[in-house]
Tab-separated table of C-alpha atoms in Angstrom:
chain	number	residue	atom	x	y	z
A	22	UNK	CA	92.470	176.966	145.852
A	23	UNK	CA	89.686	176.609	148.408
A	24	UNK	CA	88.200	172.725	149.056
A	25	UNK	CA	85.713	172.227	146.660
A	26	UNK	CA	82.298	173.175	147.944
A	27	UNK	CA	79.410	170.803	148.132
A	28	UNK	CA	77.139	173.023	146.590
A	29	UNK	CA	78.269	176.050	144.228
A	30	UNK	CA	75.788	178.254	142.983
A	31	UNK	CA	77.383	180.603	140.336
A	32	UNK	CA	75.032	183.737	138.903
A	33	UNK	CA	71.907	181.709	138.970
A	34	UNK	CA	68.591	183.403	137.855
A	35	UNK	CA	65.582	181.728	137.619
A	36	UNK	CA	62.068	182.812	136.041
A	37	UNK	CA	58.695	181.049	137.012
A	38	UNK	CA	55.987	181.770	134.432
A	39	UNK	CA	57.742	184.767	132.813
A	40	UNK	CA	58.027	186.109	136.142
A	41	UNK	CA	62.050	186.732	137.316
A	42	UNK	CA	62.100	184.838	140.973
A	43	UNK	CA	65.818	184.704	141.246
A	44	UNK	CA	68.239	187.142	139.969
A	45	UNK	CA	71.892	186.691	139.799
A	46	UNK	CA	72.612	184.366	143.086
A	47	UNK	CA	76.218	183.368	143.860
A	48	UNK	CA	76.474	181.524	146.852
A	49	UNK	CA	79.135	178.576	148.264
A	50	UNK	CA	77.853	175.960	150.799
A	51	UNK	CA	81.330	174.067	152.461
A	52	UNK	CA	81.042	170.808	154.235
A	53	UNK	CA	79.665	171.274	157.780
A	54	UNK	CA	78.133	174.395	157.089
A	55	UNK	CA	74.182	175.510	157.535
A	56	UNK	CA	73.547	178.392	155.253
A	57	UNK	CA	70.183	179.800	156.270
A	58	UNK	CA	68.300	181.695	153.426
A	59	UNK	CA	66.427	184.054	155.006
A	60	UNK	CA	63.793	186.169	153.286
A	61	UNK	CA	60.186	187.260	153.493
A	62	UNK	CA	57.445	185.208	151.687
A	63	UNK	CA	57.919	185.375	147.985
A	64	UNK	CA	61.612	186.296	148.278
A	65	UNK	CA	62.526	183.526	146.162
A	66	UNK	CA	64.138	181.160	148.889
A	67	UNK	CA	62.200	178.015	148.307
A	68	UNK	CA	62.705	178.643	144.481
A	69	UNK	CA	66.373	178.556	145.301
A	70	UNK	CA	65.981	175.225	147.102
A	71	UNK	CA	64.334	173.737	144.182
A	72	UNK	CA	66.752	174.625	141.614
A	73	UNK	CA	69.434	173.207	143.726
A	74	UNK	CA	67.068	169.981	144.029
A	75	UNK	CA	66.547	170.002	140.361
A	76	UNK	CA	62.949	170.945	140.734
A	77	UNK	CA	63.284	173.822	139.122
A	78	UNK	CA	65.251	174.860	136.172
A	79	UNK	CA	67.346	177.950	136.335
A	80	UNK	CA	67.120	180.248	133.311
A	81	UNK	CA	70.430	181.575	133.896
A	82	UNK	CA	73.890	180.513	135.572
A	83	UNK	CA	74.401	177.304	137.074
A	84	UNK	CA	74.587	175.144	140.497
A	85	UNK	CA	77.795	173.011	140.629
A	86	UNK	CA	77.715	169.989	142.968
A	87	UNK	CA	80.449	168.375	144.314
A	88	UNK	CA	82.551	169.716	141.974
A	89	UNK	CA	80.530	168.864	138.953
A	90	UNK	CA	77.861	171.073	137.066
A	91	UNK	CA	74.468	169.705	137.809
A	92	UNK	CA	73.653	169.306	134.212
A	93	UNK	CA	76.189	166.707	134.073
A	94	UNK	CA	74.401	164.637	137.033
A	95	UNK	CA	71.789	162.235	136.171
A	96	UNK	CA	69.110	164.040	137.918
A	97	UNK	CA	67.952	161.274	140.156
A	98	UNK	CA	71.313	160.503	141.454
A	99	UNK	CA	71.947	164.024	142.189
A	100	UNK	CA	68.454	163.929	144.155
A	101	UNK	CA	69.611	160.943	146.021
A	102	UNK	CA	72.579	162.818	147.469
A	103	UNK	CA	70.465	165.421	148.983
A	104	UNK	CA	68.383	164.937	152.029
A	105	UNK	CA	65.095	166.855	151.406
A	106	UNK	CA	62.706	168.228	154.052
A	107	UNK	CA	59.735	170.031	153.993
A	108	UNK	CA	57.229	171.839	156.245
A	109	UNK	CA	54.627	169.052	156.814
A	110	UNK	CA	56.756	166.533	156.394
A	111	UNK	CA	55.772	165.084	153.200
A	112	UNK	CA	55.746	161.297	154.618
A	113	UNK	CA	54.388	158.774	152.607
A	114	UNK	CA	51.101	157.996	154.247
A	115	UNK	CA	50.857	154.193	153.479
A	116	UNK	CA	54.314	153.375	154.952
A	117	UNK	CA	55.230	152.921	158.451
A	118	UNK	CA	58.205	155.430	159.999
A	119	UNK	CA	60.638	152.792	159.173
A	120	UNK	CA	59.763	152.378	155.784
A	121	UNK	CA	59.703	156.272	155.181
A	122	UNK	CA	63.016	156.505	156.844
A	123	UNK	CA	64.625	153.480	154.876
A	124	UNK	CA	63.538	154.733	151.407
A	125	UNK	CA	66.595	156.226	149.909
A	126	UNK	CA	68.636	153.377	150.753
A	127	UNK	CA	66.083	150.940	149.627
A	128	UNK	CA	66.086	152.889	146.198
A	129	UNK	CA	69.832	152.499	146.200
A	130	UNK	CA	69.515	148.496	146.696
A	131	UNK	CA	71.152	148.536	150.200
A	132	UNK	CA	70.809	145.215	151.498
A	133	UNK	CA	67.762	144.699	154.074
A	134	UNK	CA	69.612	144.051	157.054
A	135	UNK	CA	71.768	147.173	156.348
A	136	UNK	CA	68.595	149.341	155.866
A	137	UNK	CA	67.290	147.949	158.923
A	138	UNK	CA	70.486	148.977	161.044
A	139	UNK	CA	70.318	152.414	159.534
A	140	UNK	CA	67.096	153.016	160.183
A	141	UNK	CA	67.684	152.104	164.017
A	142	UNK	CA	70.425	154.329	164.186
A	143	UNK	CA	68.836	157.543	162.607
A	144	UNK	CA	65.343	156.970	164.499
A	145	UNK	CA	67.701	156.657	167.525
A	146	UNK	CA	69.394	160.254	166.486
A	147	UNK	CA	66.436	162.163	166.098
A	148	UNK	CA	64.836	161.098	169.454
A	149	UNK	CA	62.555	158.413	168.403
A	150	UNK	CA	62.752	155.203	170.063
A	151	UNK	CA	62.897	152.709	167.065
A	152	UNK	CA	60.839	149.970	168.722
A	153	UNK	CA	57.803	152.185	169.782
A	154	UNK	CA	57.913	153.923	166.557
A	155	UNK	CA	59.217	152.156	163.887
A	156	UNK	CA	56.085	150.370	163.277
A	157	UNK	CA	53.683	153.295	163.742
A	158	UNK	CA	52.044	154.996	160.390
A	159	UNK	CA	52.640	159.013	159.927
A	160	UNK	CA	49.061	159.392	160.844
A	161	UNK	CA	49.750	158.440	164.568
A	162	UNK	CA	52.536	161.101	164.891
A	163	UNK	CA	52.334	164.253	166.357
A	164	UNK	CA	53.718	167.267	164.223
A	165	UNK	CA	56.802	167.377	165.589
A	166	UNK	CA	57.302	163.166	165.652
A	167	UNK	CA	56.656	163.719	161.782
A	168	UNK	CA	59.321	166.218	161.482
A	169	UNK	CA	61.874	164.260	163.112
A	170	UNK	CA	60.884	161.266	161.106
A	171	UNK	CA	61.172	163.513	157.802
A	172	UNK	CA	65.041	164.450	159.108
A	173	UNK	CA	65.542	160.843	159.620
A	174	UNK	CA	64.530	159.937	156.094
A	175	UNK	CA	66.466	163.057	154.675
A	176	UNK	CA	69.800	161.748	156.178
A	177	UNK	CA	69.407	158.214	155.756
A	178	UNK	CA	71.487	157.457	152.441
A	179	UNK	CA	74.014	159.842	154.269
A	180	UNK	CA	74.009	162.497	151.927
A	181	UNK	CA	76.333	165.564	151.709
A	182	UNK	CA	73.878	168.005	151.441
A	183	UNK	CA	70.647	168.652	153.706
A	184	UNK	CA	67.872	170.916	151.948
A	185	UNK	CA	65.347	172.225	154.646
A	186	UNK	CA	62.319	174.200	153.372
A	187	UNK	CA	60.921	175.986	156.701
A	188	UNK	CA	61.229	172.524	158.112
A	189	UNK	CA	59.856	173.743	161.691
A	190	UNK	CA	57.802	176.624	160.569
A	191	UNK	CA	54.236	174.295	161.257
A	192	UNK	CA	55.161	173.543	164.882
A	193	UNK	CA	54.295	174.870	168.071
A	194	UNK	CA	56.882	177.431	169.790
A	195	UNK	CA	58.089	174.530	172.280
A	196	UNK	CA	58.540	171.550	170.066
A	197	UNK	CA	59.950	173.947	167.117
A	198	UNK	CA	62.396	175.171	170.170
A	199	UNK	CA	63.221	171.407	170.826
A	200	UNK	CA	63.708	170.258	167.477
A	201	UNK	CA	65.981	173.394	166.644
A	202	UNK	CA	68.387	171.941	169.577
A	203	UNK	CA	68.299	168.630	168.075
A	204	UNK	CA	69.025	169.723	164.594
A	205	UNK	CA	72.180	171.690	166.230
A	206	UNK	CA	73.202	168.598	168.060
A	207	UNK	CA	72.803	166.370	165.249
A	208	UNK	CA	74.861	168.782	163.166
A	209	UNK	CA	77.926	168.464	165.524
A	210	UNK	CA	77.776	164.491	164.971
A	211	UNK	CA	77.093	164.321	161.260
A	212	UNK	CA	78.788	166.774	159.378
A	213	UNK	CA	76.991	167.780	156.669
A	214	UNK	CA	76.428	170.878	154.161
A	215	UNK	CA	72.560	172.232	154.558
A	216	UNK	CA	70.528	174.674	153.166
A	217	UNK	CA	67.885	175.797	155.382
A	218	UNK	CA	64.892	177.941	154.464
A	219	UNK	CA	63.207	180.024	156.738
A	220	UNK	CA	61.476	183.446	157.534
A	221	UNK	CA	61.911	183.752	161.080
A	222	UNK	CA	65.217	185.708	161.970
A	223	UNK	CA	65.604	183.959	165.414
A	224	UNK	CA	65.559	180.683	163.672
A	225	UNK	CA	68.030	181.774	161.128
A	226	UNK	CA	70.323	183.367	163.929
A	227	UNK	CA	70.263	179.968	165.832
A	228	UNK	CA	70.754	177.450	163.000
A	229	UNK	CA	73.206	179.529	160.670
A	230	UNK	CA	76.851	179.426	160.379
A	231	UNK	CA	76.088	181.817	157.715
A	232	UNK	CA	72.916	183.631	157.372
A	233	UNK	CA	72.233	184.330	153.319
A	234	UNK	CA	69.590	187.363	153.275
A	235	UNK	CA	67.463	187.163	150.133
A	236	UNK	CA	65.149	190.170	149.124
A	237	UNK	CA	62.954	190.338	145.870
A	238	UNK	CA	65.040	187.383	144.468
A	239	UNK	CA	68.406	188.814	144.877
A	240	UNK	CA	71.153	188.087	147.512
A	241	UNK	CA	71.026	191.422	149.800
A	242	UNK	CA	73.848	189.975	152.083
A	243	UNK	CA	75.462	187.141	153.120
A	244	UNK	CA	77.022	187.102	157.089
A	245	UNK	CA	77.923	185.458	160.186
A	246	UNK	CA	75.077	185.522	162.512
A	247	UNK	CA	77.092	187.859	164.814
A	248	UNK	CA	78.219	190.009	161.586
A	249	UNK	CA	74.432	189.991	160.922
A	250	UNK	CA	73.255	191.272	163.983
A	251	UNK	CA	75.127	194.516	163.124
A	252	UNK	CA	74.083	194.325	159.401
A	253	UNK	CA	72.583	197.708	158.301
A	254	UNK	CA	70.829	197.156	155.121
A	255	UNK	CA	67.273	197.799	155.181
A	256	UNK	CA	66.270	194.607	154.475
A	257	UNK	CA	68.458	193.251	157.279
A	258	UNK	CA	67.124	196.268	159.859
A	259	UNK	CA	63.748	195.184	158.840
A	260	UNK	CA	64.150	191.590	160.180
A	261	UNK	CA	66.278	192.888	163.144
A	262	UNK	CA	63.629	195.185	164.285
A	263	UNK	CA	61.331	192.209	164.510
A	264	UNK	CA	63.875	190.664	166.893
A	265	UNK	CA	63.917	193.497	168.906
A	266	UNK	CA	60.385	193.916	169.501
A	267	UNK	CA	60.121	192.342	172.904
A	268	UNK	CA	56.465	193.649	173.933
A	269	UNK	CA	55.403	192.214	177.014
A	270	UNK	CA	51.731	192.400	177.941
A	271	UNK	CA	52.247	194.824	180.716
A	272	UNK	CA	53.760	197.447	178.516
A	273	UNK	CA	51.564	200.002	175.696
A	274	UNK	CA	51.224	197.990	172.638
A	275	UNK	CA	54.181	199.049	170.162
A	276	UNK	CA	53.132	202.007	167.911
A	277	UNK	CA	53.536	201.034	164.097
B	24	UNK	CA	9.510	121.125	139.396
B	25	UNK	CA	10.694	122.935	142.470
B	26	UNK	CA	14.356	121.643	141.996
B	27	UNK	CA	14.307	122.236	138.558
B	28	UNK	CA	13.466	126.053	139.212
B	29	UNK	CA	16.290	125.958	142.057
B	30	UNK	CA	19.136	124.650	139.405
B	31	UNK	CA	17.709	126.956	136.955
B	32	UNK	CA	18.160	129.730	139.490
B	33	UNK	CA	21.599	128.361	140.193
B	34	UNK	CA	23.169	127.951	136.737
B	35	UNK	CA	21.452	131.427	135.463
B	36	UNK	CA	23.212	133.130	138.686
B	37	UNK	CA	26.559	131.554	137.507
B	38	UNK	CA	26.031	132.771	134.191
B	39	UNK	CA	25.255	136.316	135.335
B	40	UNK	CA	28.144	136.287	137.781
B	41	UNK	CA	30.252	135.154	134.780
B	42	UNK	CA	28.985	138.123	132.776
B	43	UNK	CA	29.818	140.667	135.531
B	44	UNK	CA	33.196	139.001	135.990
B	45	UNK	CA	33.963	139.474	132.484
B	46	UNK	CA	32.956	142.769	132.094
B	47	UNK	CA	34.414	144.212	135.030
B	48	UNK	CA	37.912	142.343	134.199
B	49	UNK	CA	37.812	143.928	130.855
B	50	UNK	CA	36.534	147.530	132.145
B	51	UNK	CA	39.148	147.214	134.826
B	52	UNK	CA	41.962	146.479	132.199
B	53	UNK	CA	41.084	149.426	130.043
B	54	UNK	CA	40.280	152.004	132.328
B	55	UNK	CA	42.873	151.883	135.183
B	56	UNK	CA	45.825	152.064	132.637
B	57	UNK	CA	44.081	154.792	130.916
B	58	UNK	CA	43.537	156.472	134.001
B	59	UNK	CA	47.042	156.385	134.893
B	60	UNK	CA	47.922	158.314	131.372
B	61	UNK	CA	45.379	160.788	131.609
B	62	UNK	CA	46.172	161.326	135.083
B	63	UNK	CA	49.148	163.232	133.350
B	64	UNK	CA	47.467	164.885	130.423
B	65	UNK	CA	45.075	167.295	131.069
B	66	UNK	CA	43.819	168.100	127.732
B	67	UNK	CA	43.178	164.359	126.831
B	68	UNK	CA	41.423	163.769	130.248
B	69	UNK	CA	38.680	166.251	129.266
B	70	UNK	CA	37.782	164.600	126.132
B	71	UNK	CA	37.934	161.095	127.441
B	72	UNK	CA	35.831	161.837	130.341
B	73	UNK	CA	33.543	163.713	128.071
B	74	UNK	CA	33.229	160.477	125.890
B	75	UNK	CA	32.732	158.318	128.987
B	76	UNK	CA	29.834	160.489	130.292
B	77	UNK	CA	27.917	160.473	127.001
B	78	UNK	CA	28.447	156.680	126.925
B	79	UNK	CA	26.673	156.908	130.420
B	80	UNK	CA	23.705	158.804	129.484
B	81	UNK	CA	22.496	156.262	126.739
B	82	UNK	CA	19.749	154.103	128.166
B	83	UNK	CA	21.086	150.858	128.207
B	84	UNK	CA	18.092	149.073	126.153
B	85	UNK	CA	18.555	151.508	123.201
B	86	UNK	CA	22.651	150.928	123.447
B	87	UNK	CA	22.059	147.143	123.254
B	88	UNK	CA	19.585	148.056	120.253
B	89	UNK	CA	22.510	150.049	118.608
B	90	UNK	CA	24.971	147.634	118.819
B	91	UNK	CA	22.841	144.532	117.219
B	92	UNK	CA	23.537	145.436	113.732
B	93	UNK	CA	27.105	146.223	113.898
B	94	UNK	CA	29.300	143.920	112.275
B	95	UNK	CA	32.054	142.234	114.704
B	96	UNK	CA	31.075	143.627	117.955
B	97	UNK	CA	27.340	143.440	117.388
B	98	UNK	CA	24.749	140.572	116.898
B	99	UNK	CA	22.918	138.460	119.344
B	100	UNK	CA	24.581	136.769	122.441
B	101	UNK	CA	27.314	137.484	125.101
B	102	UNK	CA	29.828	139.173	123.156
B	103	UNK	CA	27.677	142.320	122.467
B	104	UNK	CA	26.260	142.231	125.902
B	105	UNK	CA	29.670	142.292	127.273
B	106	UNK	CA	30.550	145.327	125.082
B	107	UNK	CA	27.799	147.472	126.112
B	108	UNK	CA	28.424	146.439	129.903
B	109	UNK	CA	32.081	147.185	129.635
B	110	UNK	CA	31.011	150.896	128.137
B	111	UNK	CA	29.146	151.529	131.468
B	112	UNK	CA	31.939	149.987	133.736
B	113	UNK	CA	34.526	151.971	132.420
B	114	UNK	CA	33.499	155.564	133.571
B	115	UNK	CA	33.167	154.747	137.531
B	116	UNK	CA	36.416	153.082	137.453
B	117	UNK	CA	38.199	155.725	135.266
B	118	UNK	CA	37.115	158.698	137.075
B	119	UNK	CA	37.719	156.853	140.417
B	120	UNK	CA	41.343	155.937	139.833
B	121	UNK	CA	42.109	159.236	138.503
B	122	UNK	CA	40.550	160.941	141.567
B	123	UNK	CA	42.614	158.520	143.775
B	124	UNK	CA	45.898	159.158	141.481
B	125	UNK	CA	45.565	163.252	141.580
B	126	UNK	CA	44.406	163.073	145.230
B	127	UNK	CA	47.762	162.024	146.501
B	128	UNK	CA	49.075	165.136	148.589
B	129	UNK	CA	51.218	167.431	146.696
B	130	UNK	CA	53.775	167.376	149.421
B	131	UNK	CA	53.794	163.722	149.377
B	132	UNK	CA	54.288	163.783	145.548
B	133	UNK	CA	57.174	166.621	145.608
B	134	UNK	CA	58.862	164.726	148.241
B	135	UNK	CA	58.854	161.393	146.444
B	136	UNK	CA	60.480	163.629	143.529
B	137	UNK	CA	62.789	165.435	145.425
B	138	UNK	CA	64.188	162.185	147.341
B	139	UNK	CA	65.085	160.812	143.728
B	140	UNK	CA	62.568	158.428	142.769
B	141	UNK	CA	61.974	157.785	139.207
B	142	UNK	CA	58.321	158.467	137.376
B	143	UNK	CA	57.702	154.867	137.358
B	144	UNK	CA	58.918	154.440	141.338
B	145	UNK	CA	56.319	157.530	142.232
B	146	UNK	CA	53.509	155.575	140.158
B	147	UNK	CA	54.043	152.155	141.765
B	148	UNK	CA	55.307	152.702	144.867
B	149	UNK	CA	53.214	156.108	145.722
B	150	UNK	CA	50.640	156.976	143.527
B	151	UNK	CA	48.815	153.660	142.993
B	152	UNK	CA	48.927	152.192	146.711
B	153	UNK	CA	47.436	155.387	147.683
B	154	UNK	CA	44.685	155.185	145.002
B	155	UNK	CA	43.855	152.019	145.807
B	156	UNK	CA	40.897	152.634	148.186
B	157	UNK	CA	39.404	154.963	145.578
B	158	UNK	CA	40.201	152.468	142.504
B	159	UNK	CA	38.381	149.834	144.794
B	160	UNK	CA	35.195	152.405	145.299
B	161	UNK	CA	34.994	152.520	141.512
B	162	UNK	CA	35.196	148.951	140.933
B	163	UNK	CA	32.318	148.830	143.551
B	164	UNK	CA	30.005	151.104	141.852
B	165	UNK	CA	30.850	149.401	138.215
B	166	UNK	CA	30.223	146.018	140.023
B	167	UNK	CA	26.859	147.055	141.541
B	168	UNK	CA	25.512	148.904	138.217
B	169	UNK	CA	26.621	145.577	136.064
B	170	UNK	CA	24.859	143.120	137.988
B	171	UNK	CA	21.659	145.606	137.688
B	172	UNK	CA	22.287	146.202	133.674
B	173	UNK	CA	23.161	142.691	132.690
B	174	UNK	CA	19.496	141.532	133.616
B	175	UNK	CA	18.327	143.707	130.651
B	176	UNK	CA	21.183	141.932	128.643
B	177	UNK	CA	19.042	138.987	128.238
B	178	UNK	CA	16.790	140.881	125.760
B	179	UNK	CA	19.702	140.143	123.185
B	180	UNK	CA	20.197	136.688	124.355
B	181	UNK	CA	23.136	137.303	127.026
B	182	UNK	CA	21.815	134.892	129.353
B	183	UNK	CA	22.137	135.289	133.164
B	184	UNK	CA	19.167	136.251	135.598
B	185	UNK	CA	17.249	138.609	132.805
B	186	UNK	CA	16.465	135.491	131.102
B	187	UNK	CA	13.543	134.747	134.204
B	188	UNK	CA	12.486	138.573	134.056
B	189	UNK	CA	12.291	138.841	130.109
B	190	UNK	CA	10.182	135.129	130.300
B	191	UNK	CA	8.335	136.481	133.259
B	192	UNK	CA	7.405	139.536	131.435
B	193	UNK	CA	6.309	137.951	128.390
B	194	UNK	CA	4.237	135.429	130.341
B	195	UNK	CA	2.980	137.685	132.789
B	196	UNK	CA	4.373	135.040	135.481
B	197	UNK	CA	5.298	137.123	138.764
B	198	UNK	CA	7.060	134.442	140.382
B	199	UNK	CA	9.485	134.177	137.199
B	200	UNK	CA	10.223	137.935	137.189
B	201	UNK	CA	11.010	137.326	140.964
B	202	UNK	CA	13.563	134.522	140.371
B	203	UNK	CA	15.346	136.612	138.336
B	204	UNK	CA	15.036	140.059	140.090
B	205	UNK	CA	15.679	138.356	143.577
B	206	UNK	CA	19.066	136.960	143.127
B	207	UNK	CA	20.302	139.672	141.137
B	208	UNK	CA	19.333	141.937	143.923
B	209	UNK	CA	21.313	139.750	146.605
B	210	UNK	CA	24.332	139.414	143.965
B	211	UNK	CA	24.664	143.521	144.109
B	212	UNK	CA	24.097	143.836	147.535
B	213	UNK	CA	26.704	141.231	148.310
B	214	UNK	CA	28.958	142.663	145.872
B	215	UNK	CA	28.617	146.236	147.299
B	216	UNK	CA	29.322	144.872	150.737
B	217	UNK	CA	32.172	142.965	150.031
B	218	UNK	CA	33.876	145.435	147.940
B	219	UNK	CA	33.374	147.950	150.703
B	220	UNK	CA	34.859	145.995	153.463
B	221	UNK	CA	38.126	146.009	150.945
B	222	UNK	CA	38.040	149.123	150.376
B	223	UNK	CA	37.854	149.847	154.062
B	224	UNK	CA	40.372	147.419	154.445
B	225	UNK	CA	42.966	149.186	151.859
B	226	UNK	CA	42.608	152.632	153.381
B	227	UNK	CA	45.503	153.742	154.957
B	228	UNK	CA	44.517	156.331	156.977
């Protein structure tokens, strides 16, 4: 009997507005693991994340969280056990950085002193000096800084699971690379399970302990990054082709 | 004579202000909670906004006339005037509150849900605070129109600065008209500026 997975997705299907978005997905995420959901736009990866978070309802199958079916959880409690990071951070514009990061601990009625300590620790952990950034408002931050705050906020109540929906997609390449590296460093210190959605195969290979490739709402394959590089399904090859294409300006443009 | 006029201006200004404040308080107490409910119900929203829009198109003098013969809400005096003024004040507050709540960024609302906030927490901690500048903008429009419309309420015995105007028109006495019109206009300008200042102060961005 293997250790209980943080998330165990069992034969999950989901239809939104009469259209089948997810078909018979089974996937386990263990502690300390980052499973990257890789797929084209419309492949269902964001929907899968929303089902896990209870933002969308499955039409068949079930999600188990920490050894219990998700229906057995109070949805509010369930969500507070998951950190959620989205593309443009979704920070609350009327709250300071510190207020944003401290949200879930405050909802969980932590004593103010403990919330303040946690916020300071997390801002340091994501590379933002608390003294400089704690009192700022989201509008006073760059895109990369917002995303750092988003990650700190997701980690705030020390949830066992992180859900990340293309968290770095809107950033410029240099900032994106910085945040990717920081996330990897952070993962070594805080052992969390993570479901990470991206359409960027390079990011998938960098962040993943396992890559789950989605195609038209079904799992194409689930492999380690090393195995993925040798994968032979049509969809995997399509993604790998975009990786191999190292076109330089002094060469002829690639023929399509 | 002059000091009598001054003291009458003063007392009628106070009376006018009282009419306006009562009207705004009632209209806000009705329109803001209504907007919170309507923000989640698209079908009801269309009906209520439609009704408020129609109420807005009724000429105010005609509305006062319609209300006069009605039992309970009608009759000569302040009560009828306040009911009519409320009908006009509802729409701007209702519509602005709705705009404010529905204008909250979808990503912000989604992350509020995803972080495990209850519906009530989302309303009180996220949606209403973000809607406050828009709500104040609605109050500002309502305040300015109510100050103006309330002068007409003197025709049905509601008192206020309209008393000068009604009397001035009847006696063809221009200074009397001005004694009502100038303070009313000044009150509208002050209210507009003050609420605009509050609106700016409360804007997060």
